[in-house]
Amino acid sequence: AIATVSGNFRLTGEGASSDIRHIVLDFGQAAFPVLEGQTIGILPPGADAQGRPHHPRLYSVASPREGERPRYNNVALTVKRVTEDHEGRPVAGVASNFLCDLAKGATVNVIGPFGTSFLMPNHPGSNLLMICTGTGSAPMRAMTERRRRRIALKEGGELMLFFGARAPEELPYFGPLMKLPRDFIDINLAFSRVPGQPKQYVQDLIRARGDDVFRLLAGEHCFVYVCGLKGMEEGVTEA
Ligand code: A2P
């Protein structure tokens, strides 16, 4: 499908080391149904050094199924501008730079949606345990927003979030997240690089909140979602 950019907003603070953006894509008249937890593929224009078209890159949808705004035929993505690899060597970041530089009204070639396993349970009373770092928060935002829009239905089900970032200004959606009612979502933020504070990872907070995590896990209807840095998987599993 061809989507049109209807918004591109920076999420990270002025002093932040990363440029993370909230990008809204509108599908106009085209049918492009997605579910929370699915990904879509972005086809960057142009070709690589060998003249071959760029590979599509997958991004998690950050908005709920009925759209970033209800009844709009759109999806939101959370995109971090990639400029270097984990060792600090410069890399092209073809798709992320293409997306982060998009102006309102620009068009994007999209394929998908993809994903059949990272989906929300149909049972609305089920509990969701969400563990993420950085832009891994995109699917968690989609699921949380899905539940928030249905709050009045009183379907039940607890939400517990563990979210890791270097500092508050690096944490996408920090403002809106902190405005959510405490009885709607149990939020646990782990910051690793706040001066004067001990380094914290999500797995440290999972341990600290062990009793409540255990209570959720022991329940019949608990679903666990982990998204973000590959490296956290081991620590989270151990915790
Ligand atoms: P760190 O400050 O040690 O890099 P990033 O900003 O690079 O996307 O990382 C998001 C958060 O995940 C950072 O707070 C980062 O901490 C943290 N992190 C790095 N490695 C791990 C790990 N093995 N387990 C959990 N969190 C991690």
CSV table of N, CA, C and O in Angstrom, one decimal, residues 1 14 19 37-38 49 51 53 94-95 100 105 110 118 128 146 158 162 165 167 175 181 188 194 221 225 235:
chain,number,residue,atom,x,y,z
A,1,ALA,N,0.8,-1.2,0.0
A,1,ALA,CA,0.0,0.0,0.0
A,1,ALA,C,0.9,1.2,0.0
A,1,ALA,O,2.1,1.2,0.4
A,14,GLU,N,15.3,17.5,24.2
A,14,GLU,CA,16.3,18.2,23.5
A,14,GLU,C,17.7,17.7,23.9
A,14,GLU,O,18.6,17.6,23.0
A,19,ASP,N,17.4,10.3,18.8
A,19,ASP,CA,16.3,11.0,18.1
A,19,ASP,C,15.2,9.9,17.8
A,19,ASP,O,15.4,9.1,16.9
A,37,GLY,N,0.6,-5.3,18.2
A,37,GLY,CA,1.7,-6.4,18.3
A,37,GLY,C,2.2,-6.8,16.9
A,37,GLY,O,3.2,-7.5,16.8
A,38,GLN,N,1.5,-6.4,15.8
A,38,GLN,CA,1.9,-6.7,14.5
A,38,GLN,C,3.0,-5.7,14.0
A,38,GLN,O,3.1,-4.6,14.6
A,49,ALA,N,24.5,0.1,-2.8
A,49,ALA,CA,25.7,0.4,-3.6
A,49,ALA,C,25.8,-0.5,-4.8
A,49,ALA,O,26.5,-0.1,-5.8
A,51,GLY,N,23.3,-1.4,-6.6
A,51,GLY,CA,22.2,-1.1,-7.5
A,51,GLY,C,20.9,-1.9,-7.2
A,51,GLY,O,19.9,-1.8,-7.9
A,53,PRO,N,17.5,-2.8,-5.1
A,53,PRO,CA,16.5,-2.1,-4.2
A,53,PRO,C,16.8,-2.4,-2.7
A,53,PRO,O,17.2,-3.6,-2.4
A,94,VAL,N,19.4,3.2,6.7
A,94,VAL,CA,18.7,3.6,5.5
A,94,VAL,C,17.2,3.9,5.8
A,94,VAL,O,16.7,5.0,5.6
A,95,ALA,N,16.5,2.9,6.4
A,95,ALA,CA,15.1,3.0,6.6
A,95,ALA,C,14.8,4.0,7.7
A,95,ALA,O,13.9,4.8,7.5
A,100,CYS,N,12.6,9.1,9.6
A,100,CYS,CA,12.7,10.2,10.5
A,100,CYS,C,12.8,11.6,9.8
A,100,CYS,O,12.4,12.6,10.3
A,105,GLY,N,2.7,14.8,4.4
A,105,GLY,CA,2.3,14.8,3.0
A,105,GLY,C,3.2,13.9,2.1
A,105,GLY,O,2.8,13.6,1.0
A,110,VAL,N,4.5,0.7,1.7
A,110,VAL,CA,4.3,-0.2,2.9
A,110,VAL,C,3.9,-1.6,2.5
A,110,VAL,O,3.1,-1.7,1.6
A,118,PHE,N,2.7,-12.3,18.5
A,118,PHE,CA,2.8,-11.2,19.5
A,118,PHE,C,1.5,-10.4,19.6
A,118,PHE,O,1.5,-9.2,19.4
A,128,LEU,N,-1.8,-8.4,31.4
A,128,LEU,CA,-0.6,-8.3,30.5
A,128,LEU,C,0.6,-7.8,31.2
A,128,LEU,O,0.5,-6.8,31.9
A,146,ARG,N,-5.2,0.3,23.4
A,146,ARG,CA,-6.4,-0.6,23.1
A,146,ARG,C,-7.2,-0.8,24.4
A,146,ARG,O,-8.4,-0.6,24.4
A,158,GLU,N,-5.4,-6.8,34.5
A,158,GLU,CA,-4.3,-5.9,35.0
A,158,GLU,C,-3.3,-5.6,33.9
A,158,GLU,O,-2.9,-6.5,33.1
A,162,PHE,N,7.2,-2.8,32.7
A,162,PHE,CA,8.6,-2.6,33.0
A,162,PHE,C,9.2,-2.0,31.8
A,162,PHE,O,9.2,-2.6,30.8
A,165,ALA,N,15.2,2.7,30.0
A,165,ALA,CA,15.8,3.7,29.1
A,165,ALA,C,17.0,4.3,29.9
A,165,ALA,O,17.1,4.1,31.1
A,167,ALA,N,17.6,7.5,30.5
A,167,ALA,CA,17.1,8.6,31.3
A,167,ALA,C,15.7,9.0,30.9
A,167,ALA,O,15.3,8.6,29.8
A,175,GLY,N,5.8,11.5,28.9
A,175,GLY,CA,4.7,12.4,29.4
A,175,GLY,C,3.3,11.7,29.4
A,175,GLY,O,2.7,11.6,30.5
A,181,PRO,N,-3.8,6.7,34.7
A,181,PRO,CA,-4.2,6.4,36.1
A,181,PRO,C,-3.4,5.2,36.7
A,181,PRO,O,-3.2,4.2,36.0
A,188,ASN,N,6.6,0.7,36.0
A,188,ASN,CA,7.9,0.6,36.6
A,188,ASN,C,9.0,1.0,35.7
A,188,ASN,O,9.3,0.3,34.7
A,194,VAL,N,21.2,7.9,34.8
A,194,VAL,CA,20.8,9.2,35.5
A,194,VAL,C,21.9,9.5,36.5
A,194,VAL,O,22.2,8.7,37.4
A,221,HIS,N,-4.8,-16.3,33.4
A,221,HIS,CA,-4.8,-15.5,32.2
A,221,HIS,C,-3.8,-14.4,32.2
A,221,HIS,O,-4.1,-13.2,32.2
A,225,TYR,N,4.9,-10.1,27.4
A,225,TYR,CA,5.5,-9.5,26.2
A,225,TYR,C,6.8,-8.9,26.5
A,225,TYR,O,6.9,-8.1,27.4
A,235,GLY,N,18.6,-11.6,30.9
A,235,GLY,CA,18.4,-11.1,32.3
A,235,GLY,C,17.0,-11.2,32.7
A,235,GLY,O,16.7,-11.5,33.9
